[in-house]
Amino acid sequence: GAGVSQSPRYKVAKRGQDVALRCDPISGHVSLFWYQQALGQGPEFLTYFQNEAQLDKSGLPSDRFFAERPEGSVSTLKIQRTQQEDSAVYLCASIKGRGGSYNEQFFGPGTRLTVL
Amino acid sequence: GNSVTQMEGPVTLSEEAFLTINCTYTATGYPSLFWYVQYPGEGLQLLLKATKADDKGSNKGFEATYRKETTSFHLEKGSVQVSDSAVYFCALSDTNAGKSTFGDGTTLTVKP
C-alpha cells in the first residue's frame, strides 16, 4: 500500500476485555515501532521489531501488553484485561531499513482506544 | 534516559507572523533530531530533520538548526499561513535502533 495502515481506527472496550490492534507497514519496510499517545501528550515508545524479531520491548507498560510480527510484515498489538488507563491512541510506524537514528519513520493514522 | 522538552502551547498567531517553537533535549550519544507535524484528522508526518550538530533542516518554509552546545532544535518560520495550523512535535531518535523520544507537542493556530 501507499502508507502505513492501522485497524480498527476506533475501538471501544469494556474494562477487562481483550483487544487486538493491527498494523500494516509499508511493503518491504524492515523495522516497525509501536507507540502509545495519551491525550495532550507526545507518543511514547512501546516496542520495536526488526523483521519478525522483537528487539526492544522496554516500553510495554505491563505484562498485559503483547506484540507480535510473526512473518515480518503485519504486526498486532494485543492488550489483555484492558484498564481505563490504557485509553490512548496507539501509533504504528515503519522504517525502510534496520532502524538507525537518521531514518524517517512513517506513521500510520493510529487506533484510538477508549476503555469504559 | 533521553528526553525532549517543548515550548508549551497553544500558540496563536496572525497570518504572516513569525513563528518560533522552542525545543531542547537531553540525550546520550549523538541523536538525530526531528520535527513532526500532525494536521487535524491526519497522522504524524515528518516536517524536517537534522542528523548532526550544526545541520539545518528545512521544508515548506520551516527551519531548525541542530545546536549541540545548547542542546536545542528550535523550529522557525518567517511567515505563517492559516494552513500551518497543526500540532508540532519535536523528537530525537536513538542512535542504535531508531526509536524516537517525543516532546508533548505544541498546538499552533494561525488566524487570517
Coordinates of N, CA and C in Angstrom, one line a residue:
Chain A
G1 N 0.8 -1.2 0.0 CA 0.0 0.0 0.0 C 0.9 1.3 0.0
A2 N 0.2 2.4 -0.1 CA 0.9 3.6 -0.2 C 1.5 4.1 1.1
G3 N 0.9 3.7 2.2 CA 1.4 4.1 3.5 C 1.1 3.1 4.6
V4 N 1.4 3.5 5.8 CA 1.1 2.6 6.9 C -0.4 2.6 7.3
S5 N -1.0 1.5 7.4 CA -2.4 1.5 7.7 C -2.6 0.7 9.1
Q6 N -3.6 1.2 9.8 CA -3.9 0.6 11.1 C -5.4 0.3 11.2
S7 N -5.8 -0.7 11.9 CA -7.2 -1.1 12.1 C -7.4 -1.7 13.4
P8 N -8.5 -1.5 14.0 CA -9.5 -0.5 13.6 C -9.1 0.9 13.9
R9 N -9.7 1.9 13.3 CA -9.3 3.3 13.6 C -9.8 3.7 15.0
Y10 N -11.0 3.1 15.4 CA -11.5 3.4 16.7 C -12.0 2.1 17.4
K11 N -11.7 2.0 18.7 CA -12.1 0.8 19.4 C -12.6 1.2 20.8
V12 N -13.8 0.8 21.1 CA -14.3 1.0 22.5 C -14.4 -0.4 23.1
A13 N -13.8 -0.5 24.3 CA -13.8 -1.8 25.0 C -14.3 -1.5 26.4
K14 N -14.9 -2.5 27.0 CA -15.3 -2.5 28.4 C -14.1 -3.0 29.2
R15 N -14.0 -2.4 30.3 CA -12.8 -2.8 31.2 C -12.8 -4.3 31.4
G16 N -11.6 -4.8 31.2 CA -11.5 -6.3 31.4 C -11.5 -7.1 30.1
Q17 N -11.9 -6.4 29.0 CA -11.9 -7.1 27.7 C -10.5 -7.1 27.1
D18 N -10.3 -8.1 26.2 CA -9.0 -8.1 25.5 C -9.3 -7.4 24.1
V19 N -8.2 -6.7 23.6 CA -8.3 -6.1 22.3 C -7.1 -6.4 21.5
A20 N -7.2 -6.3 20.2 CA -6.1 -6.6 19.3 C -6.1 -5.5 18.2
L21 N -5.0 -4.8 18.1 CA -4.8 -3.7 17.2 C -3.8 -4.1 16.1
R22 N -4.2 -3.8 14.9 CA -3.4 -4.3 13.7 C -2.7 -3.2 13.0
C23 N -1.5 -3.5 12.6 CA -0.7 -2.5 11.8 C -0.1 -3.2 10.5
D24 N -0.4 -2.5 9.4 CA 0.2 -3.0 8.1 C 1.2 -1.9 7.7
P25 N 2.5 -2.3 7.8 CA 3.5 -1.3 7.5 C 3.6 -1.1 6.0
I26 N 4.4 -0.2 5.5 CA 4.7 0.0 4.1 C 5.4 -1.3 3.6
S27 N 5.0 -1.8 2.5 CA 5.6 -3.0 2.0 C 7.1 -3.0 1.9
G28 N 7.8 -4.0 2.5 CA 9.2 -4.1 2.4 C 9.9 -3.4 3.5
H29 N 9.2 -2.6 4.3 CA 9.9 -2.0 5.5 C 10.3 -3.0 6.5
V30 N 11.5 -2.9 6.9 CA 12.1 -3.9 7.8 C 11.8 -3.6 9.3
S31 N 11.8 -2.4 9.7 CA 11.6 -2.0 11.1 C 10.2 -1.5 11.4
L32 N 9.7 -1.9 12.5 CA 8.3 -1.5 12.9 C 8.3 -1.1 14.4
F33 N 7.6 0.0 14.7 CA 7.6 0.5 16.0 C 6.1 0.7 16.4
W34 N 5.8 0.5 17.7 CA 4.5 0.8 18.3 C 4.8 1.9 19.3
Y35 N 3.9 2.9 19.3 CA 3.9 4.0 20.3 C 2.5 4.1 20.9
Q36 N 2.5 4.7 22.2 CA 1.2 5.0 22.8 C 1.2 6.5 23.0
Q37 N 0.1 7.1 22.6 CA -0.1 8.6 22.8 C -1.3 8.9 23.6
A38 N -1.0 9.3 24.8 CA -2.1 9.8 25.7 C -2.6 11.1 25.3
L39 N -3.8 11.5 25.6 CA -4.4 12.8 25.2 C -3.5 14.0 25.7
G40 N -3.1 14.8 24.8 CA -2.4 16.0 25.1 C -0.9 15.8 25.3
Q41 N -0.4 14.6 25.0 CA 1.0 14.2 25.2 C 1.6 13.7 23.9
G42 N 2.9 13.6 23.8 CA 3.6 13.1 22.7 C 3.6 11.6 22.7
P43 N 3.8 10.9 21.6 CA 3.9 9.5 21.5 C 5.0 8.9 22.5
E44 N 4.7 7.8 23.1 CA 5.7 7.2 23.9 C 6.0 5.8 23.4
F45 N 7.3 5.4 23.3 CA 7.7 4.2 22.7 C 7.2 3.0 23.5
L46 N 6.7 2.0 22.8 CA 6.3 0.7 23.4 C 7.2 -0.4 23.0
T47 N 7.4 -0.7 21.7 CA 8.2 -1.8 21.3 C 8.7 -1.7 19.9
Y48 N 9.7 -2.5 19.5 CA 10.3 -2.4 18.2 C 10.6 -3.7 17.6
F49 N 10.3 -3.9 16.3 CA 10.6 -5.1 15.6 C 11.6 -4.8 14.5
Q50 N 12.5 -5.8 14.2 CA 13.3 -5.8 13.0 C 12.9 -7.1 12.3
N51 N 12.2 -7.0 11.2 CA 11.6 -8.2 10.6 C 10.7 -8.8 11.7
E52 N 10.8 -10.1 11.9 CA 9.9 -10.8 12.9 C 10.5 -10.7 14.3
A53 N 11.7 -10.3 14.5 CA 12.3 -10.3 15.8 C 12.0 -9.0 16.6
Q54 N 11.5 -9.3 17.8 CA 11.2 -8.2 18.7 C 12.4 -7.8 19.4
L55 N 13.1 -6.7 19.0 CA 14.4 -6.4 19.6 C 14.3 -5.5 20.8
D56 N 13.2 -4.9 21.1 CA 13.1 -4.0 22.2 C 11.7 -3.9 22.6
K57 N 11.4 -4.3 23.8 CA 10.0 -4.2 24.3 C 10.0 -3.5 25.7
S58 N 11.0 -2.7 25.9 CA 11.2 -2.0 27.1 C 10.1 -1.0 27.5
G59 N 9.3 -0.5 26.5 CA 8.3 0.4 26.7 C 6.9 -0.1 27.0
L60 N 6.8 -1.4 26.9 CA 5.5 -2.0 27.2 C 5.2 -1.8 28.7
P61 N 4.0 -1.2 29.1 CA 3.8 -0.8 30.4 C 3.5 -2.0 31.4
S62 N 3.0 -3.1 30.9 CA 2.8 -4.2 31.8 C 2.8 -5.5 31.0
D63 N 2.7 -6.6 31.7 CA 2.6 -7.9 31.0 C 1.2 -8.1 30.4
R64 N 0.3 -7.2 30.5 CA -0.9 -7.3 29.8 C -0.8 -6.9 28.3
F65 N 0.4 -6.3 28.0 CA 0.6 -5.8 26.6 C 1.5 -6.8 25.9
F66 N 1.1 -7.2 24.7 CA 1.9 -8.2 24.0 C 1.9 -7.8 22.5
A67 N 3.0 -7.9 21.8 CA 3.1 -7.5 20.4 C 3.7 -8.7 19.6
E68 N 3.3 -8.8 18.4 CA 4.0 -9.8 17.6 C 4.0 -9.4 16.1
R69 N 4.9 -10.0 15.4 CA 5.0 -9.7 14.0 C 5.6 -11.0 13.3
P70 N 4.8 -12.0 13.3 CA 5.3 -13.4 13.0 C 5.9 -13.6 11.7
E71 N 5.5 -12.9 10.6 CA 6.1 -13.1 9.3 C 6.8 -11.9 8.8
G72 N 7.1 -11.0 9.8 CA 8.0 -9.8 9.4 C 7.3 -8.7 8.6
S73 N 5.9 -8.8 8.6 CA 5.2 -7.7 7.9 C 4.1 -7.1 8.8
V74 N 2.9 -7.7 8.8 CA 1.9 -7.2 9.6 C 2.2 -7.4 11.1
S75 N 1.8 -6.5 11.9 CA 2.1 -6.6 13.4 C 0.7 -6.4 14.1
T76 N 0.6 -7.1 15.3 CA -0.6 -7.0 16.1 C -0.1 -6.6 17.5
L77 N -0.7 -5.6 18.1 CA -0.6 -5.3 19.5 C -1.8 -5.7 20.2
K78 N -1.6 -6.6 21.2 CA -2.7 -7.1 22.0 C -2.6 -6.6 23.4
I79 N -3.8 -6.2 23.9 CA -3.9 -5.8 25.3 C -4.9 -6.6 26.0
Q80 N -4.4 -7.3 27.0 CA -5.3 -8.2 27.8 C -5.9 -7.5 29.0
R81 N -7.2 -7.8 29.3 CA -7.8 -7.3 30.5 C -7.7 -5.8 30.6
T82 N -8.2 -5.1 29.6 CA -8.0 -3.7 29.4 C -8.4 -2.9 30.7
Q83 N -7.7 -1.8 31.0 CA -8.0 -0.9 32.1 C -8.2 0.5 31.5
Q84 N -8.8 1.3 32.3 CA -9.1 2.7 31.8 C -7.9 3.4 31.5
E85 N -6.8 3.2 32.2 CA -5.5 3.9 31.9 C -4.9 3.5 30.5
D86 N -5.5 2.4 29.9 CA -5.0 2.0 28.6 C -5.6 2.9 27.5
S87 N -6.6 3.7 27.8 CA -7.2 4.6 26.8 C -6.2 5.5 26.3
A88 N -6.0 5.5 24.9 CA -4.9 6.3 24.3 C -5.1 6.0 22.8
V89 N -4.3 6.8 22.0 CA -4.1 6.5 20.6 C -2.8 5.6 20.5
Y90 N -3.0 4.5 19.8 CA -1.8 3.6 19.5 C -1.3 3.8 18.1
L91 N -0.1 4.2 18.0 CA 0.5 4.5 16.7 C 1.5 3.5 16.3
C92 N 1.5 3.2 15.0 CA 2.4 2.3 14.4 C 3.3 3.1 13.4
A93 N 4.6 2.7 13.4 CA 5.5 3.4 12.4 C 6.4 2.4 11.8
S94 N 6.8 2.6 10.6 CA 7.8 1.7 10.0 C 8.9 2.5 9.3
I95 N 10.1 1.8 9.2 CA 11.3 2.4 8.6 C 11.7 1.4 7.6
K96 N 12.2 1.9 6.5 CA 12.7 1.0 5.4 C 13.8 0.1 5.8
G97 N 14.8 0.6 6.5 CA 15.9 -0.2 6.8 C 15.9 -0.7 8.2
R98 N 17.1 -1.0 8.7 CA 17.2 -1.6 10.0 C 17.3 -0.6 11.1
G99 N 16.4 0.3 11.1 CA 16.4 1.4 12.1 C 17.5 2.4 11.8
G100 N 18.2 2.8 12.8 CA 19.2 3.9 12.6 C 18.6 5.2 12.9
S101 N 19.4 6.0 13.6 CA 18.9 7.3 14.1 C 18.4 8.3 13.0
Y102 N 19.0 8.1 11.8 CA 18.7 9.2 10.8 C 17.6 8.9 9.9
N103 N 17.0 7.7 10.0 CA 16.0 7.3 9.1 C 14.6 7.8 9.5
E104 N 13.8 8.2 8.5 CA 12.5 8.7 8.7 C 11.5 7.6 9.1
Q105 N 10.7 7.8 10.1 CA 9.7 6.9 10.5 C 8.4 7.3 9.8
F106 N 7.7 6.4 9.2 CA 6.4 6.7 8.5 C 5.3 6.2 9.4
F107 N 4.4 7.1 9.8 CA 3.4 6.8 10.8 C 2.1 6.4 10.2
G108 N 1.4 5.5 10.8 CA 0.0 5.2 10.5 C -0.9 6.2 11.2
P109 N -2.2 6.2 10.9 CA -3.2 7.2 11.4 C -3.5 6.9 12.9
G110 N -3.2 5.7 13.4 CA -3.4 5.4 14.8 C -4.7 4.7 15.0
T111 N -4.8 4.0 16.1 CA -6.1 3.4 16.6 C -6.4 4.1 18.0
R112 N -7.6 4.8 18.0 CA -8.0 5.4 19.3 C -8.7 4.4 20.1
L113 N -8.2 4.0 21.2 CA -8.8 3.0 22.1 C -9.4 3.7 23.3
T114 N -10.7 3.5 23.6 CA -11.3 4.0 24.7 C -11.8 2.8 25.6
V115 N -11.4 2.8 26.8 CA -11.8 1.8 27.7 C -12.8 2.3 28.7
L116 N -14.0 1.8 28.7 CA -15.1 2.3 29.6 C -15.1 1.6 31.0
Chain B
G1 N 18.0 8.8 30.9 CA 17.4 8.5 29.6 C 17.2 9.7 28.8
N2 N 16.8 9.5 27.6 CA 16.5 10.6 26.6 C 15.2 11.3 27.0
S3 N 15.2 12.7 26.7 CA 14.0 13.4 26.9 C 14.0 14.6 26.0
V4 N 12.8 15.1 25.7 CA 12.6 16.3 24.9 C 11.6 17.2 25.6
T5 N 12.0 18.5 25.6 CA 11.1 19.5 26.3 C 10.7 20.5 25.2
Q6 N 9.4 20.7 25.0 CA 8.9 21.6 24.0 C 8.3 22.8 24.7
M7 N 8.3 23.9 24.0 CA 7.6 25.1 24.5 C 6.1 24.7 24.6
E8 N 5.5 25.2 25.7 CA 4.1 24.8 25.9 C 3.2 25.7 25.1
G9 N 2.1 25.1 24.6 CA 1.2 25.9 23.9 C -0.1 26.2 24.6
P10 N -1.1 26.5 23.9 CA -1.2 26.6 22.5 C -0.6 28.0 22.1
V11 N -0.2 28.0 20.8 CA 0.3 29.3 20.2 C -0.7 29.8 19.2
T12 N -1.1 31.0 19.3 CA -2.0 31.6 18.3 C -1.3 32.8 17.6
L13 N -1.3 32.8 16.3 CA -0.6 33.9 15.6 C -1.5 34.3 14.5
S14 N -1.3 35.6 14.0 CA -1.9 36.1 12.8 C -1.2 35.6 11.6
E15 N -1.8 35.5 10.5 CA -1.2 35.2 9.2 C 0.0 36.1 8.9
E16 N 1.1 35.6 8.4 CA 2.3 36.3 8.1 C 3.2 36.6 9.3
A17 N 2.8 36.2 10.5 CA 3.6 36.4 11.6 C 4.8 35.5 11.6
F18 N 5.8 35.8 12.5 CA 7.0 35.0 12.6 C 6.7 33.9 13.7
L19 N 7.2 32.7 13.4 CA 6.9 31.6 14.4 C 8.2 31.1 14.9
T20 N 8.3 30.9 16.2 CA 9.3 30.1 16.9 C 8.7 29.1 17.9
I21 N 9.0 27.9 17.8 CA 8.6 26.9 18.8 C 9.9 26.3 19.3
N22 N 10.1 26.5 20.7 CA 11.4 26.1 21.3 C 11.3 24.6 21.6
C23 N 12.5 24.0 21.4 CA 12.7 22.6 21.7 C 14.1 22.4 22.3
T24 N 14.2 21.7 23.4 CA 15.5 21.4 24.0 C 15.5 19.9 24.3
Y25 N 16.7 19.3 24.3 CA 16.7 17.8 24.5 C 17.8 17.4 25.5
T26 N 17.7 16.2 26.0 CA 18.7 15.5 26.8 C 18.9 14.2 26.2
A27 N 20.1 13.8 25.9 CA 20.4 12.5 25.2 C 21.8 12.1 25.4
T28 N 22.0 10.8 25.4 CA 23.4 10.3 25.4 C 23.7 10.1 23.9
G29 N 25.0 10.1 23.7 CA 25.4 9.9 22.3 C 25.1 11.0 21.4
Y30 N 24.9 10.7 20.1 CA 24.7 11.7 19.1 C 23.4 11.4 18.3
P31 N 22.2 11.8 18.9 CA 21.0 11.5 18.3 C 20.7 12.4 17.1
S32 N 19.8 11.9 16.2 CA 19.2 12.8 15.2 C 18.0 13.5 15.8
L33 N 17.7 14.6 15.2 CA 16.6 15.4 15.7 C 15.6 15.7 14.6
F34 N 14.3 15.7 15.0 CA 13.2 15.7 14.0 C 12.1 16.7 14.5
W35 N 11.4 17.3 13.6 CA 10.1 17.9 13.8 C 9.1 17.2 13.0
Y36 N 8.0 16.7 13.7 CA 6.9 16.1 13.0 C 5.7 17.1 13.1
V37 N 4.8 17.0 12.2 CA 3.6 17.8 12.2 C 2.4 16.9 12.1
Q38 N 1.3 17.2 12.8 CA 0.1 16.5 12.7 C -1.0 17.4 12.4
Y39 N -1.5 17.4 11.2 CA -2.6 18.2 10.8 C -3.9 17.6 11.3
P40 N -5.0 18.4 11.5 CA -6.2 17.9 12.0 C -6.7 16.7 11.2
G41 N -7.0 15.7 12.0 CA -7.6 14.4 11.4 C -6.6 13.6 10.6
E42 N -5.3 13.9 10.7 CA -4.3 13.2 10.0 C -3.3 12.6 10.9
G43 N -2.4 11.7 10.4 CA -1.3 11.1 11.2 C -0.1 12.0 11.2
L44 N 0.8 11.6 12.1 CA 2.1 12.3 12.2 C 2.9 12.2 10.9
Q45 N 3.5 13.3 10.4 CA 4.3 13.2 9.3 C 5.6 14.1 9.5
L46 N 6.7 13.6 8.9 CA 7.9 14.3 9.1 C 7.9 15.6 8.5
L47 N 8.3 16.7 9.2 CA 8.4 18.0 8.6 C 9.9 18.3 8.2
L48 N 10.8 18.0 9.1 CA 12.2 18.2 8.8 C 13.1 17.5 9.8
K49 N 14.4 17.3 9.4 CA 15.3 16.6 10.3 C 16.7 17.1 10.2
A50 N 17.5 16.8 11.2 CA 18.9 17.1 11.2 C 19.7 16.0 11.9
T51 N 20.7 15.5 11.3 CA 21.3 14.3 11.8 C 22.6 14.5 12.5
K52 N 23.2 15.8 12.5 CA 24.4 16.0 13.2 C 24.5 17.5 13.6
A53 N 25.4 17.8 14.5 CA 25.5 19.2 15.0 C 25.7 20.2 13.9
D54 N 25.1 21.3 14.0 CA 25.1 22.4 13.1 C 24.4 22.2 11.8
D55 N 23.8 21.0 11.6 CA 23.0 20.8 10.4 C 21.7 21.6 10.5
K56 N 21.2 22.1 9.4 CA 19.9 22.8 9.4 C 19.0 22.0 8.5
G57 N 17.8 21.7 9.1 CA 16.8 21.0 8.4 C 15.8 22.1 7.9
S58 N 15.2 21.9 6.7 CA 14.3 22.9 6.2 C 13.3 22.2 5.3
N59 N 12.0 22.7 5.3 CA 11.0 22.2 4.5 C 9.8 23.1 4.6
K60 N 9.1 23.4 3.5 CA 7.9 24.2 3.4 C 8.1 25.5 4.1
G61 N 9.3 26.1 4.1 CA 9.5 27.4 4.8 C 9.9 27.3 6.2
F62 N 9.8 26.1 6.8 CA 10.2 25.9 8.2 C 11.7 25.6 8.2
E63 N 12.4 26.0 9.3 CA 13.8 25.7 9.5 C 14.0 25.3 11.0
A64 N 15.1 24.5 11.2 CA 15.5 24.2 12.5 C 17.0 23.9 12.5
T65 N 17.8 24.4 13.4 CA 19.2 24.1 13.4 C 19.6 23.3 14.6
Y66 N 20.4 22.2 14.4 CA 20.8 21.3 15.5 C 21.9 22.0 16.2
R67 N 21.7 22.5 17.5 CA 22.7 23.2 18.3 C 23.1 22.3 19.4
K68 N 24.2 21.7 19.3 CA 24.7 20.7 20.3 C 25.1 21.5 21.6
E69 N 25.7 22.7 21.4 CA 26.2 23.4 22.6 C 25.0 23.9 23.5
T70 N 23.8 24.1 22.9 CA 22.7 24.5 23.8 C 21.6 23.4 23.8
T71 N 22.0 22.2 23.3 CA 21.0 21.1 23.2 C 19.6 21.5 22.7
S72 N 19.6 22.2 21.6 CA 18.3 22.8 21.2 C 18.1 22.5 19.7
F73 N 16.8 22.6 19.3 CA 16.4 22.4 17.9 C 15.1 23.2 17.7
H74 N 15.2 24.5 17.8 CA 14.0 25.3 17.7 C 13.5 25.4 16.3
L75 N 12.2 25.4 16.2 CA 11.5 25.5 14.9 C 11.1 26.9 14.6
E76 N 11.4 27.4 13.3 CA 11.1 28.7 13.0 C 10.5 28.8 11.6
K77 N 9.6 29.8 11.4 CA 9.1 30.1 10.0 C 8.9 31.6 10.0
G78 N 9.3 32.2 8.9 CA 9.3 33.6 8.8 C 7.9 34.2 8.6
S79 N 7.0 33.4 8.0 CA 5.7 34.0 7.7 C 4.7 32.8 7.6
V80 N 3.9 32.7 8.7 CA 3.0 31.5 8.8 C 1.7 31.8 8.0
Q81 N 1.1 30.7 7.6 CA -0.2 30.7 6.9 C -1.2 30.0 7.7
V82 N -2.5 30.2 7.3 CA -3.6 29.5 8.0 C -3.4 28.0 7.9
S83 N -2.9 27.6 6.8 CA -2.7 26.1 6.5 C -1.6 25.5 7.4
D84 N -0.9 26.3 8.1 CA 0.1 25.8 9.0 C -0.4 25.4 10.4
S85 N -1.7 25.7 10.6 CA -2.4 25.3 11.8 C -2.3 23.8 12.0
A86 N -1.7 23.4 13.1 CA -1.5 21.9 13.3 C -0.8 21.8 14.7
V87 N -0.5 20.5 15.1 CA 0.3 20.2 16.3 C 1.7 19.8 15.8
Y88 N 2.7 20.4 16.4 CA 4.1 20.2 16.1 C 4.8 19.5 17.2
F89 N 5.5 18.4 16.8 CA 6.2 17.6 17.8 C 7.7 17.6 17.5
C90 N 8.5 17.9 18.5 CA 9.9 17.7 18.4 C 10.3 16.3 18.9
A91 N 11.3 15.7 18.2 CA 11.6 14.4 18.6 C 13.1 14.1 18.4
L92 N 13.7 13.2 19.1 CA 15.0 12.7 18.9 C 15.0 11.2 18.7
S93 N 16.0 10.8 17.9 CA 16.0 9.3 17.6 C 17.2 8.7 18.2
D94 N 17.0 7.6 18.8 CA 18.0 6.7 19.4 C 19.1 6.4 18.4
T95 N 20.3 6.4 18.8 CA 21.4 6.2 17.8 C 21.5 4.7 17.4
N96 N 20.9 3.8 18.1 CA 21.0 2.4 17.7 C 19.8 1.9 16.9
A97 N 18.7 1.9 17.5 CA 17.5 1.3 16.8 C 16.7 2.2 16.0
G98 N 16.7 3.5 16.4 CA 15.9 4.5 15.7 C 14.6 4.8 16.4
K99 N 14.4 4.2 17.6 CA 13.2 4.5 18.3 C 13.2 6.0 18.7
S100 N 12.1 6.7 18.7 CA 12.1 8.1 19.0 C 11.5 8.5 20.3
T101 N 12.0 9.5 20.9 CA 11.5 10.2 22.1 C 10.9 11.5 21.6
F102 N 9.6 11.7 22.0 CA 8.9 12.9 21.6 C 8.7 13.9 22.7
G103 N 8.6 15.2 22.3 CA 8.0 16.2 23.2 C 6.5 16.0 23.3
D104 N 5.9 16.9 24.1 CA 4.4 16.8 24.3 C 3.6 17.5 23.2
G105 N 4.3 18.1 22.3 CA 3.5 18.8 21.2 C 3.2 20.2 21.5
T106 N 3.1 21.0 20.4 CA 2.7 22.4 20.6 C 1.6 22.7 19.5
T107 N 0.5 23.1 20.0 CA -0.6 23.4 19.0 C -0.5 24.8 18.5
L108 N -0.4 24.9 17.2 CA -0.4 26.2 16.5 C -1.7 26.5 15.8
T109 N -2.2 27.7 16.1 CA -3.4 28.1 15.4 C -3.0 29.5 14.7
V110 N -3.3 29.5 13.4 CA -3.0 30.7 12.6 C -4.3 31.3 12.2
K111 N -4.5 32.6 12.5 CA -5.8 33.2 12.2 C -5.6 34.2 11.0
P112 N -6.6 34.2 10.1 CA -6.4 35.1 8.9 C -6.5 36.6 9.3

